[in-house]
XYZ file of C-alpha atoms in Angstrom:
689
model
C 97.966 148.774 71.692
C 100.246 145.889 72.597
C 103.286 148.020 71.692
C 102.067 150.877 73.907
C 101.492 148.598 76.912
C 104.816 146.822 76.456
C 106.812 150.044 76.046
C 105.119 151.538 79.113
C 106.142 148.489 81.123
C 109.729 148.751 79.840
C 110.060 152.448 80.726
C 108.623 151.919 84.206
C 110.974 149.067 85.044
C 114.061 150.630 83.477
C 113.585 153.925 85.349
C 113.464 151.988 88.613
C 116.428 149.704 88.179
C 118.781 151.001 85.513
C 121.173 152.506 88.057
C 121.267 149.802 90.741
C 120.512 146.753 88.608
C 122.297 147.630 85.372
C 122.894 144.075 84.175
C 119.238 143.143 84.667
C 118.060 146.281 82.898
C 120.272 145.562 79.888
C 118.895 142.030 79.627
C 115.343 143.305 80.005
C 115.856 145.913 77.288
C 117.372 143.332 74.962
C 114.432 140.939 75.356
C 111.852 143.671 74.936
C 113.528 144.887 71.745
C 113.220 141.367 70.383
C 109.507 141.390 71.227
C 108.927 144.792 69.622
C 110.797 143.822 66.454
C 109.008 140.565 65.726
C 107.174 140.308 62.416
C 104.069 138.151 61.831
C 104.499 135.166 59.513
C 102.132 132.605 58.067
C 99.579 131.464 60.644
C 99.785 128.163 62.534
C 97.668 126.691 65.321
C 98.121 128.000 68.903
C 99.162 125.527 71.616
C 96.491 123.695 73.579
C 97.987 125.113 76.787
C 97.146 128.662 75.660
C 93.606 127.606 74.726
C 93.088 125.863 78.078
C 94.205 129.047 79.793
C 90.906 130.658 78.782
C 88.930 127.932 80.607
C 90.763 127.836 83.945
C 91.675 130.314 86.657
C 94.993 130.473 88.454
C 93.300 130.461 91.844
C 95.390 128.717 94.474
C 92.670 126.262 95.491
C 92.362 125.069 91.885
C 95.988 124.427 91.018
C 96.100 120.810 92.215
C 93.160 119.846 90.013
C 94.645 121.698 87.041
C 97.939 119.873 87.577
C 96.170 116.500 87.349
C 94.185 117.608 84.308
C 97.360 118.885 82.656
C 98.941 115.459 83.158
C 95.887 113.772 81.599
C 95.885 116.106 78.595
C 99.652 115.810 78.079
C 99.230 112.047 77.873
C 96.206 112.311 75.568
C 98.141 114.631 73.252
C 100.718 111.868 72.868
C 98.042 109.161 72.518
C 94.897 110.752 71.001
C 91.484 109.087 70.722
C 89.902 108.083 67.438
C 86.604 109.992 67.392
C 84.908 107.265 65.370
C 85.657 104.490 67.881
C 85.552 106.546 71.097
C 82.934 105.614 73.685
C 81.164 107.750 76.257
C 83.766 106.644 78.799
C 86.540 107.819 76.443
C 84.994 111.277 76.171
C 84.618 111.421 79.959
C 88.412 111.128 80.169
C 88.700 114.572 78.497
C 88.588 117.072 81.403
C 87.232 120.149 79.603
C 84.049 118.629 78.105
C 80.694 119.162 79.817
C 77.961 116.510 80.244
C 75.876 118.166 77.519
C 78.800 118.221 75.085
C 79.563 114.538 75.702
C 75.906 113.659 75.224
C 75.685 115.595 71.948
C 78.980 114.152 70.656
C 77.794 110.583 71.288
C 74.408 111.240 69.694
C 75.957 112.796 66.575
C 78.466 109.967 66.100
C 75.697 107.377 66.478
C 73.215 109.179 64.217
C 75.644 109.910 61.366
C 77.835 106.816 61.732
C 80.932 108.764 62.734
C 82.677 111.869 61.413
C 84.659 112.429 58.222
C 86.395 115.690 59.246
C 86.774 118.002 62.240
C 84.683 120.555 60.357
C 81.634 118.586 61.485
C 82.283 119.727 65.072
C 80.681 123.022 64.048
C 77.385 121.096 63.752
C 77.349 120.564 67.529
C 75.609 123.548 69.109
C 76.946 122.874 72.599
C 80.604 123.043 71.502
C 81.964 126.567 71.782
C 84.846 127.754 69.516
C 87.506 127.129 72.186
C 86.553 123.466 72.640
C 86.232 122.977 68.884
C 89.857 124.115 68.633
C 90.950 121.975 71.592
C 89.472 118.635 70.522
C 91.787 118.026 67.510
C 94.795 118.085 69.859
C 93.492 115.022 71.706
C 91.497 113.179 69.045
C 91.846 112.143 65.422
C 89.521 110.799 62.718
C 90.169 107.497 60.950
C 87.237 105.933 59.121
C 89.241 102.762 58.472
C 89.204 101.990 62.191
C 85.510 102.453 62.774
C 85.030 98.780 63.548
C 84.949 98.218 67.313
C 86.484 94.748 67.560
C 89.460 94.366 69.877
C 92.688 94.232 67.796
C 94.814 91.116 67.474
C 97.596 90.770 70.017
C 100.223 90.312 67.319
C 99.183 93.685 65.844
C 99.389 95.288 69.280
C 102.943 94.024 69.728
C 103.959 94.945 66.175
C 102.347 98.370 65.819
C 102.259 99.628 69.393
C 104.099 102.890 70.111
C 106.992 103.031 72.577
C 108.126 106.311 74.145
C 110.998 107.097 76.481
C 111.111 110.439 78.281
C 114.100 111.626 80.321
C 113.821 114.813 82.394
C 116.319 116.647 84.617
C 116.355 119.924 86.526
C 119.728 121.511 87.255
C 119.951 124.358 89.827
C 122.680 126.977 89.420
C 122.709 127.682 93.150
C 123.352 125.801 96.363
C 120.863 125.161 99.156
C 122.020 124.883 102.753
C 120.940 121.234 102.794
C 123.132 120.386 99.788
C 126.217 120.736 102.010
C 124.814 119.293 105.216
C 121.398 117.686 105.597
C 120.225 116.240 102.299
C 120.994 112.602 101.535
C 121.288 112.970 97.761
C 122.372 115.272 94.942
C 120.757 118.677 94.219
C 119.412 117.483 90.850
C 115.800 116.470 90.234
C 115.444 113.832 87.537
C 113.009 111.242 86.222
C 112.627 108.507 83.612
C 109.281 107.690 81.995
C 108.597 104.798 79.601
C 105.182 104.313 78.003
C 103.594 101.893 75.535
C 100.359 102.634 73.738
C 98.144 101.003 71.124
C 95.204 103.219 70.170
C 92.393 103.346 72.703
C 92.999 99.763 73.784
C 96.325 99.316 75.593
C 98.417 101.584 77.828
C 101.412 100.509 79.873
C 104.259 102.350 81.489
C 106.901 102.755 84.135
C 108.021 105.986 85.813
C 110.992 106.504 88.119
C 111.549 109.863 89.839
C 113.824 111.596 92.327
C 113.306 114.998 93.909
C 116.303 117.217 94.554
C 118.130 116.028 97.659
C 116.860 112.430 97.567
C 119.408 109.561 97.419
C 119.853 107.645 94.171
C 121.133 104.032 94.247
C 122.168 104.385 97.874
C 120.762 104.261 101.385
C 117.113 103.146 101.433
C 116.951 103.808 97.686
C 119.255 100.955 96.704
C 116.954 100.140 93.767
C 117.635 103.536 92.198
C 114.829 106.079 92.188
C 113.005 107.217 95.309
C 109.620 106.658 93.658
C 108.469 104.174 91.015
C 105.078 104.066 89.330
C 103.979 101.263 87.000
C 100.664 100.596 85.272
C 98.858 98.518 82.666
C 95.462 99.558 81.267
C 93.338 97.480 78.892
C 90.103 98.850 77.389
C 87.207 97.654 75.205
C 87.766 93.877 75.375
C 84.209 92.654 74.910
C 82.254 93.134 78.138
C 85.425 94.231 79.880
C 85.348 98.000 79.459
C 88.526 98.691 81.403
C 91.113 96.792 83.428
C 93.875 98.521 85.404
C 96.779 96.737 87.083
C 99.518 98.500 89.049
C 99.127 102.174 89.959
C 95.815 103.754 89.005
C 93.306 106.481 89.859
C 89.530 106.320 90.237
C 86.594 108.676 90.177
C 82.942 107.844 90.891
C 79.970 110.216 90.776
C 80.723 113.680 92.143
C 83.770 112.488 94.086
C 82.324 112.459 97.626
C 83.487 108.882 98.288
C 86.192 108.171 95.704
C 88.088 110.644 93.554
C 91.873 110.700 93.405
C 91.686 111.670 89.736
C 91.151 115.398 89.069
C 88.844 118.113 90.371
C 88.906 121.809 89.552
C 88.656 125.224 91.114
C 85.587 127.365 90.771
C 86.078 129.011 87.383
C 87.013 125.708 85.756
C 83.983 124.097 87.425
C 81.888 126.774 85.746
C 83.604 126.022 82.412
C 82.742 122.303 82.679
C 79.367 122.978 84.350
C 80.352 120.784 87.308
C 80.519 117.570 85.306
C 80.224 114.181 87.026
C 81.270 110.743 85.795
C 83.179 107.515 86.370
C 86.789 107.024 85.380
C 89.668 104.558 85.667
C 92.972 105.928 84.483
C 96.658 105.089 84.900
C 98.859 106.859 87.416
C 102.172 107.792 85.835
C 103.030 110.894 87.837
C 106.457 111.572 89.314
C 104.872 112.490 92.683
C 104.531 109.735 95.295
C 101.019 110.398 96.608
C 97.301 110.124 95.924
C 97.036 106.875 93.972
C 95.867 103.283 94.399
C 97.990 100.191 93.861
C 96.479 96.878 92.859
C 93.740 96.211 90.319
C 90.465 97.738 89.133
C 88.037 96.610 86.447
C 84.785 97.782 84.854
C 82.517 95.100 83.340
C 79.272 95.553 81.390
C 76.672 93.288 83.031
C 73.979 94.215 80.512
C 73.303 97.115 78.184
C 73.432 100.300 80.244
C 74.592 98.584 83.446
C 78.283 98.590 84.467
C 80.001 97.167 87.528
C 83.390 98.446 88.721
C 85.366 96.652 91.427
C 88.815 97.497 92.791
C 91.328 96.536 95.450
C 94.464 98.343 96.562
C 97.296 97.706 98.995
C 100.155 100.145 99.369
C 102.623 101.629 101.811
C 102.130 105.276 102.780
C 104.226 107.962 104.413
C 103.159 109.052 107.885
C 104.240 110.835 111.034
C 103.836 108.430 113.957
C 103.017 109.291 117.550
C 105.366 108.525 120.433
C 105.955 104.799 120.641
C 105.202 104.278 116.925
C 101.903 102.576 117.725
C 99.547 105.062 116.030
C 99.430 107.552 113.125
C 99.528 111.273 113.868
C 99.418 112.507 110.254
C 99.309 110.916 106.800
C 101.798 112.680 104.505
C 101.386 113.441 100.803
C 104.389 115.637 99.890
C 106.544 112.626 98.912
C 109.841 114.208 100.072
C 112.584 111.890 101.394
C 115.589 114.204 101.428
C 116.722 113.968 105.058
C 117.064 111.204 107.645
C 113.946 112.527 109.368
C 111.901 112.508 106.153
C 113.259 109.091 105.161
C 112.140 107.680 108.527
C 108.549 108.553 107.576
C 108.704 106.766 104.211
C 106.344 103.808 103.753
C 105.941 103.210 107.481
C 102.198 102.420 107.414
C 100.087 100.158 105.212
C 96.673 100.941 103.726
C 94.164 98.540 102.192
C 91.295 99.927 100.110
C 88.578 97.929 98.383
C 85.164 98.684 97.008
C 82.997 99.011 93.949
C 80.490 100.996 91.945
C 77.335 99.926 90.132
C 76.222 102.366 87.440
C 73.124 102.461 85.238
C 72.908 104.730 82.182
C 70.110 105.071 79.655
C 68.714 107.911 77.567
C 70.599 110.656 79.370
C 69.668 109.335 82.816
C 72.250 107.773 85.111
C 72.284 106.409 88.644
C 74.950 104.655 90.648
C 75.929 103.204 93.997
C 79.442 103.298 95.469
C 80.929 101.602 98.527
C 84.532 101.895 99.778
C 86.285 100.263 102.741
C 89.611 101.575 104.136
C 91.905 99.859 106.614
C 95.302 100.837 108.113
C 97.712 98.574 109.971
C 98.046 101.245 112.678
C 95.190 103.364 114.061
C 94.808 107.003 113.080
C 95.164 109.155 116.191
C 95.496 112.853 115.242
C 96.161 115.584 117.787
C 92.584 116.627 118.540
C 93.732 119.157 121.135
C 93.853 121.531 118.187
C 90.206 122.525 117.869
C 90.036 122.428 114.067
C 91.214 118.779 114.139
C 88.600 117.503 116.572
C 86.581 115.911 113.758
C 89.512 114.291 111.964
C 89.034 110.516 111.507
C 90.286 108.201 114.243
C 90.688 104.415 114.236
C 91.844 101.646 111.916
C 88.826 100.845 109.770
C 86.543 103.174 107.814
C 83.762 102.842 105.270
C 81.844 105.178 102.961
C 78.797 104.558 100.784
C 76.870 106.780 98.386
C 74.287 106.993 95.657
C 74.784 109.271 92.643
C 72.171 110.332 90.114
C 71.633 112.621 87.171
C 69.937 113.451 83.907
C 71.354 115.216 80.832
C 69.463 116.633 77.864
C 70.294 119.215 75.219
C 69.642 122.270 77.416
C 69.296 120.838 80.918
C 71.585 118.788 83.121
C 71.232 117.640 86.705
C 73.538 115.472 88.784
C 74.348 114.837 92.400
C 75.700 112.471 95.014
C 74.718 111.771 98.625
C 77.097 109.868 100.893
C 77.332 108.419 104.396
C 80.276 107.209 106.454
C 80.895 104.992 109.485
C 80.649 108.031 111.805
C 77.017 108.682 110.708
C 78.188 111.740 108.797
C 76.287 112.966 105.732
C 77.612 114.671 102.616
C 75.572 115.748 99.613
C 76.472 117.700 96.471
C 73.898 118.588 93.804
C 74.282 120.489 90.539
C 71.812 121.921 88.025
C 72.853 123.551 84.747
C 70.446 125.107 82.286
C 70.862 126.712 78.871
C 67.772 128.911 78.319
C 69.182 130.231 75.019
C 72.121 129.151 72.913
C 74.509 131.812 74.216
C 73.696 131.643 77.948
C 74.454 128.858 80.438
C 73.491 128.952 84.115
C 74.887 126.777 86.896
C 73.626 126.165 90.437
C 75.639 123.986 92.801
C 74.647 123.157 96.386
C 76.661 121.201 98.932
C 76.372 120.135 102.556
C 79.248 118.325 104.259
C 78.636 117.360 107.886
C 81.421 117.903 110.429
C 81.184 114.141 111.091
C 81.788 113.198 107.460
C 85.204 112.177 106.176
C 86.473 110.051 103.299
C 90.138 109.174 102.796
C 90.045 109.374 98.979
C 87.369 112.019 98.363
C 87.907 115.175 96.337
C 85.128 117.430 95.124
C 83.882 120.993 95.055
C 84.604 122.868 98.290
C 85.732 126.204 99.689
C 87.331 124.949 102.908
C 89.947 122.507 101.649
C 88.179 119.333 102.854
C 84.944 117.440 102.188
C 83.871 118.174 105.750
C 82.282 120.900 107.870
C 80.837 122.995 105.026
C 77.470 124.181 103.772
C 77.335 126.347 100.668
C 75.802 127.409 97.397
C 77.473 128.375 94.120
C 75.835 130.387 91.328
C 77.522 130.884 87.979
C 76.860 131.972 84.421
C 78.587 131.853 81.058
C 77.210 134.344 78.541
C 78.213 135.218 74.977
C 76.057 138.234 74.055
C 77.745 138.171 70.659
C 80.445 136.057 69.048
C 83.429 138.186 70.061
C 82.429 138.807 73.693
C 82.400 136.199 76.468
C 81.431 136.777 80.110
C 81.933 134.327 82.962
C 80.889 135.117 86.531
C 80.216 133.301 89.763
C 79.323 133.908 93.390
C 80.015 131.278 96.034
C 78.911 131.440 99.674
C 80.050 128.905 102.276
C 79.328 128.477 105.979
C 81.617 126.384 108.183
C 79.495 125.221 111.111
C 82.490 123.915 113.103
C 85.911 125.313 113.886
C 88.428 125.645 111.070
C 92.138 126.369 110.876
C 92.534 130.052 111.888
C 88.844 130.238 112.834
C 87.973 129.186 116.406
C 84.221 129.675 115.876
C 81.667 129.001 113.137
C 82.648 131.162 110.172
C 81.662 132.218 106.654
C 83.352 132.740 103.295
C 82.156 134.579 100.209
C 83.946 134.431 96.847
C 82.966 136.386 93.715
C 84.553 136.614 90.293
C 83.765 138.134 86.908
C 85.858 137.591 83.770
C 85.224 139.362 80.457
C 87.021 138.451 77.223
C 86.735 140.351 73.963
C 88.372 138.628 70.990
C 88.587 139.670 67.378
C 90.595 137.605 64.894
C 94.214 137.926 66.095
C 93.455 140.014 69.183
C 91.980 139.235 72.603
C 91.502 141.444 75.643
C 90.654 139.911 79.034
C 89.646 141.709 82.223
C 89.137 139.775 85.467
C 88.181 140.829 88.984
C 87.858 138.656 92.108
C 86.566 139.651 95.538
C 86.888 137.230 98.475
C 85.928 137.523 102.137
C 86.744 134.887 104.728
C 86.276 135.143 108.486
C 89.382 134.358 110.556
C 90.691 134.841 114.095
C 91.975 138.266 115.024
C 95.453 138.773 116.507
C 94.298 137.848 120.037
C 92.020 135.033 118.783
C 89.186 136.650 120.735
C 86.807 137.177 117.799
C 86.490 136.704 114.048
C 87.433 139.421 111.574
C 87.237 139.585 107.793
C 90.188 138.511 105.658
C 89.452 140.434 102.434
C 91.297 139.787 99.180
C 90.768 141.545 95.858
C 92.547 140.462 92.673
C 92.492 142.179 89.304
C 93.928 141.250 85.928
C 94.129 142.900 82.533
C 95.644 140.876 79.686
C 96.098 141.643 76.006
C 96.903 138.887 73.472
C 98.048 139.152 69.888
C 98.339 135.849 68.011
C 99.218 135.348 64.342
C 99.894 131.623 64.682
C 103.660 131.794 64.287
C 104.002 134.707 66.686
C 102.020 135.325 69.832
C 102.440 138.168 72.319
C 100.788 138.520 75.703
C 100.967 141.578 77.945
C 99.465 141.058 81.386
C 99.077 143.215 84.494
C 97.970 141.782 87.866
C 97.294 143.425 91.203
C 96.279 142.101 94.624
C 95.032 143.885 97.721
C 94.578 142.077 101.032
C 93.291 143.310 104.376
C 93.484 140.991 107.355
C 95.765 141.854 110.261
C 97.267 144.638 108.153
C 96.919 146.014 104.633
C 98.994 144.384 101.883
C 99.220 145.409 98.229
C 101.061 143.870 95.289
C 101.276 144.127 91.519
C 103.052 142.493 88.607
C 103.511 143.258 84.914
C 104.292 140.330 82.699
C 105.236 139.932 79.020
C 105.364 136.688 77.045
C 106.407 136.203 73.429
C 106.223 132.847 71.637
C 107.287 131.809 68.159
C 107.056 128.595 66.186
C 108.704 127.927 62.857
C 110.388 125.381 60.618
C 106.942 123.917 59.872
C 106.135 123.573 63.567
C 109.389 121.795 64.470
C 110.766 124.640 66.602
C 108.942 126.399 69.454
C 110.439 129.275 71.434
C 108.809 131.229 74.271
C 110.368 134.074 76.275
C 108.827 135.449 79.463
C 109.744 138.423 81.624
C 107.946 140.096 84.502
C 108.465 142.580 87.311
C 106.663 142.084 90.647
C 106.363 144.278 93.724
C 104.252 143.133 96.682
C 104.266 144.132 100.348
C 104.408 140.507 101.581
C 103.147 136.969 100.969
C 99.515 137.989 101.571
C 99.538 139.986 98.308
C 101.350 137.349 96.240
C 100.746 136.999 92.497
C 100.271 133.673 90.661
C 101.382 133.334 87.024
C 101.234 130.215 84.840
C 104.470 129.454 83.003
C 104.970 126.866 80.291
C 107.332 124.008 81.116
C 108.428 120.586 79.814
C 105.951 117.794 79.101
C 104.024 116.507 82.135
C 105.338 119.383 84.255
C 103.156 122.034 85.774
C 104.571 125.430 86.749
C 102.429 127.892 88.699
C 104.779 129.823 91.031
C 103.758 132.555 93.462
C 105.721 135.821 93.358
C 106.019 138.134 96.353
C 108.450 140.775 97.524
C 110.221 142.795 94.841
C 112.093 141.434 91.882
C 112.157 140.331 88.296
C 111.554 136.920 86.750
C 112.492 135.833 83.246
C 112.572 132.526 81.405
C 113.304 131.038 77.990
C 111.566 127.884 76.709
C 112.778 126.003 73.599
C 111.275 122.872 72.066
C 112.848 121.257 69.001
C 111.376 118.289 67.137
C 114.741 117.180 65.790
C 113.325 114.348 63.733
C 110.231 112.178 63.679
C 111.397 110.094 66.636
C 113.377 112.600 68.698
C 112.262 115.723 70.581
C 114.218 117.922 73.007
C 113.063 120.652 75.403
C 115.133 123.159 77.343
C 113.891 125.750 79.815
C 115.995 128.366 81.583
C 114.450 130.539 84.299
C 115.740 133.105 86.791
C 114.095 134.911 89.711
C 116.102 137.904 90.904
C 114.917 139.511 94.165
C 115.751 143.140 94.978
C 114.472 143.167 98.567
C 116.517 140.322 100.112
C 119.974 138.798 100.158
C 118.782 135.206 100.658
C 115.878 133.043 99.478
C 113.762 130.602 101.528
C 114.812 129.209 104.929
C 116.016 126.095 106.737
C 117.719 123.486 104.557
C 116.149 125.139 101.485
C 117.920 128.439 102.210
C 119.833 129.918 99.246
C 122.469 132.426 100.332
C 121.903 134.685 97.336
C 119.302 137.115 95.996
C 118.791 135.223 92.707
C 118.049 131.655 91.709
C 118.486 130.162 88.238
C 117.299 126.735 87.074
C 117.732 124.796 83.858
C 115.279 122.029 82.900
C 116.138 119.557 80.155
C 113.932 116.919 78.572
C 114.521 114.421 75.773
C 111.890 112.155 74.254
C 112.523 109.173 72.006
C 109.814 107.408 70.043
C 111.233 103.904 69.885
């Protein structure tokens, strides 16, 4: 079947472009012949990225949370947890586990005094086959380390693991700003050092430059445009965790404090809307959404933890005339031009607060309070109607209570918060497993138009924890072992004005995903239907913006070889009809006892405009997330190679090209490329010192 689909795709594309795009057609034919001629070898384990792909959706509102989760999992793959010494807090650091799965894992480890092999994971009823395969990538079993005493410092220094990661992206094209406008070179590059000792110590330093940013010159005389440093200590007696430097926090459901990760709707269904507290290091190459200072969690008594934190950092902002107030806080982190550099670190923010959490017998309750202060007052342009409820002033506070109970089949959690503007926000979740193969999820939220929180991130349909009232219903059902069905329906009402909606509006989002898998084969069908009310052309009334997305994907995986044929289509009706489709083929191979990984990707896309764009996940170097949108007409192909040269040295190379057939230039402004194709090369080298 895979051969039939792939050959059909090849014939369709070749008939269209063989005459006018001969060189592309030849390359396409060559790659497809390689795919058709591959022969299965002895089986090996699939990558964790491919397994995670079955638990998440490439919906645009979920990509930011997936990027953060990907960063967490990439780090945990390098520094896995010992199952036999891991605590509940350790398991809560793993993004894809649900509350019920964490509860059952902890109970099993306590009852049977740890695990002797990963085969025992099959004894946990709540763990599905995908998560049983995923866990060994991020955990290991060592009975010799089952004692929970903090290690000696001399052993930490002697046996700790040092890693150095160097990454660079080289464009084989020139942007307009490279000649006149950008302050630095066209190359993006970063340096990342990390130190790790088991579950107890993490430390690191990251330096990063985006393309166009100055390096060792101008305002970046110290080298990189952005530096991130951190030190994390865990499990030192009553001190559960201590973070110094750059760090991220999450409390409860995220209504007051969450600059860690949150997911889109399908991934929320996969994790059953899990809540929890978390302190983790911030080692990202992006210069936004983190705290800088110190945070600590201390056990006051059994089942009662206190977390306190303080942060002071400079932030990017656009200032109003006179530079006496803040118009907009910026999070893109770009400092490529004089104008962008003038916005770098020009305001100061102080954040302090704490959380008190009680946990016993599956029940938990907590209280959170956060205080924010800026050195200049926030004064957004409220003449734009959708911004009339944006926060104004210098000082802000938020407080909340969170609560929940988890048992084998039932889980409930929620959080209710207030702010200094007398705004209310509440989010409540109930999940229930009536039988072993069926899980139901109900999630309700109400976010007042008066509510705002500077560091909140949680479930929403409108992009902010503000001005929203909605309900989400979802189910995960496995009628038999080879068939899995996931579906949700989410309705939201925005009681105030929103961007592109000058009156109270509604949104309705529905999705169903069906996967049939049998040994080496898997077939996935997915359909999404979304309606959102927006202004018409004259902004005189609201009309429906309707989007439908469909996907059909076929996977064949022998371990050494994996093939994936995927077809996507999108139809949008708003101010005019827009239709788009894409066919996509990926082949991956690993050999030399797992020391060499190669993946080749090729796809043809044809959409009427940006409204019918197609999103496709593409594998990249470590700690890098690639989820581009394709629109217009063209072809995209890439080659990924990873070689574990020796025990202490690994190298990655990725080459990708997007060739557009409907334009003679790409992008606009200083990013304009005066050509119809763009090719990039990404290189990464990792040393274990």
